Structures are given as structure tokens and as C-alpha cells.
Amino acid sequence: MPEKTINRQMISRLLLLVVLVGIILGFAVYQGHAIIDGGQQRGYRIRSGRAIVEPTDRSRFIRSYPVTFNGQSTEFAHYASDLPAERVIAEYRRWVSRDRRSKPVDHIPGLGADGAGCSVFSYVTEDSRVIGIIAFDNRQTGGSDYFVGSMKIDDTPEEAGAESPGREPPGVPKPRMARRTLCIENLGGVDSMIVGYDAWGSPSGIVSDFQRGMEKNGWTERAESSQLLTENYQGFALLSFSRGHEQCIVAIDRLPDSGKMKVLVLWADRPWLPEGLAL
């Protein structure tokens, strides 16, 4: 491909998105498709687009769907393979090495690992799209699940300290004294969002604010679920709420060095499940 300046910050963002969404979807795959799979329930079907990349040998394409990441349109696809994660990624590395129109992206800290049940690879195509791939070993099948993201390179500089484009999940209050840093929409191809914030204040104060605000907006906190999730969470609190077919998980933690709070909200509308169901 023609030599060009590659926006490594943008590539890092895509790979971080691939890793984040892949981990969440991978967790959903192993936990009974709680978020992403409505295909077998009440005739609910998730629409699928075309494969982003061709599946490797002994692999199959499952589905793809559009995702909005911080206001930018991307695509995501889910695949399953009979091969372990490391061999899947090795095969894609070989494909790209033989394709002069594509250029591997290496040496991005923390986003180029192989082995230990999880492997990551990324490259830039001739038409200036970044392709990011993350593969996870699947202990149940002996193979792997892998996720592929695709995003057009955007060389527009970001304004330092600016709030990320996006919005808040329906009926979920924005934390006080908070700045939105992440907004992913249409996770798993269903009506869903992941929104992240940098916030200031006490952890207990943020928990109380969420509990009051969610109740005011018609949500019910599942106290037993919140307690169980928090006991198994390394951060300060993990809260579980439901409202009809909607589910919302709120993770709250404090950075040890700066004292700044990190809040992550996962919201999904799951019409194929009974009302009031929560993790």
C-alpha cells in the first residue's frame, strides 16, 4: 500500500474498542448469551451484515453489525473457530504478510499480545481502514471466539479534555461533576450502550446519587444482585438495575493515585427476556 502517516492514536482507540467489546461479548457468549443472543427466544432476530474479513480455516462467520464509537461509525463482527486463539491470529498475520495492499500495525503497547488464551492483531488496509482482531480461547469448545472491528482512519485532532461525542443511556442520570470519555452504541447488534465517565466526588456519594436518580426515573435496583456483583468486583461498587425489559449495570471505582472516580455504565434493552430480569 502507498506509504502514509498512520494515526496511531486512532488505531489505539479502535484496538481498545475491539478489546473492550470483545471481552464483553466474549463474556456474554460464555454466560448464556445474556446480552447478545436473542435469536432463540420468542422469535427475536438480530440482523446481520456481511463478514468484515474472511474467516480463517476451520472458522465460521456468525454475524456483523454497525457500532457507533464516540460518534464515529464502525463495524463489528463475531466469528467462531475450531482452532485456539493464537493459531487464528497467526493465520491472519500470514494473510496480511502476503498482501502488499495491507500494512500490519505493531508496537502499540498492551494491544499486540499473543498467547495466554487471548491474542490481538491489527492492520491498515489499502483504503485506509483499520482492522482490529481479538481472539479468545473457548474452553467449552476447545476452539476460540474472535471479534473483528473496522474503522475508517480519522486524522482530525481531538481537543484535549473535551467530552467524548455521544449521549447518556435512556433514563440513566449522568454523574455529577463528570466528563463522558467513552460512548459505544449498538453493542452486540442490539439496542445497547456502554458509557464511561471521569468523575469527581466520594465513591459512596456517587453510589447514592445513582440509586436516587435511577429510582426517580423508574428503575428498580436489584439489591441482592448489586451485593453479589460488588463482592466479586475489584472496584468500589457494581450496581444492578432493571426497568421493564431494560437492564443497567453501573461500575464505580476510584483511581488510587489521583483520587479521580471512574464510572462505567452498561445499558441494554433485551425484549426477548422476561421483564425485570437482571444479572
Short mmCIF file of C-alpha atoms in Angstrom, two decimals, residues 3-4 38 46 52 58 74 82 85-86 101 114-115 122 142 147 154 158 160-161 164 167 173 179 187 226-227 231:
data_model
loop_
_atom_site.label_atom_id
_atom_site.label_comp_id
_atom_site.label_asym_id
_atom_site.label_seq_id
_atom_site.Cartn_x
_atom_site.Cartn_y
_atom_site.Cartn_z
CA GLU A 3 3.24 4.94 2.37
CA LYS A 4 1.17 7.26 4.55
CA GLY A 38 -31.91 -13.17 21.20
CA ILE A 46 -30.62 -9.87 15.37
CA ILE A 52 -15.68 -7.88 7.66
CA ARG A 58 -11.95 -24.19 10.33
CA THR A 74 -17.60 1.41 12.91
CA ASP A 82 -12.22 -24.83 15.95
CA ALA A 85 -6.93 -18.07 19.60
CA GLU A 86 -3.18 -17.99 18.99
CA ARG A 101 -2.02 -3.76 -0.06
CA ASP A 114 -0.26 -13.28 21.77
CA GLY A 115 -0.83 -16.35 23.87
CA SER A 122 -4.31 -5.16 13.73
CA GLY A 142 -11.66 -26.32 22.61
CA PHE A 147 -14.15 -10.39 17.16
CA ASP A 154 -9.78 9.80 11.01
CA GLU A 158 -9.03 15.63 19.31
CA ALA A 160 -7.64 17.92 24.89
CA GLY A 161 -10.03 17.48 27.80
CA SER A 164 -16.44 12.43 24.00
CA ARG A 167 -25.14 10.52 24.79
CA PRO A 173 -28.58 10.01 35.03
CA ARG A 179 -16.97 14.10 31.91
CA LEU A 187 -23.20 -3.35 21.28
CA SER A 226 -25.75 -5.50 43.43
CA GLN A 227 -24.37 -7.06 46.61
CA GLU A 231 -18.48 -8.77 46.38
#
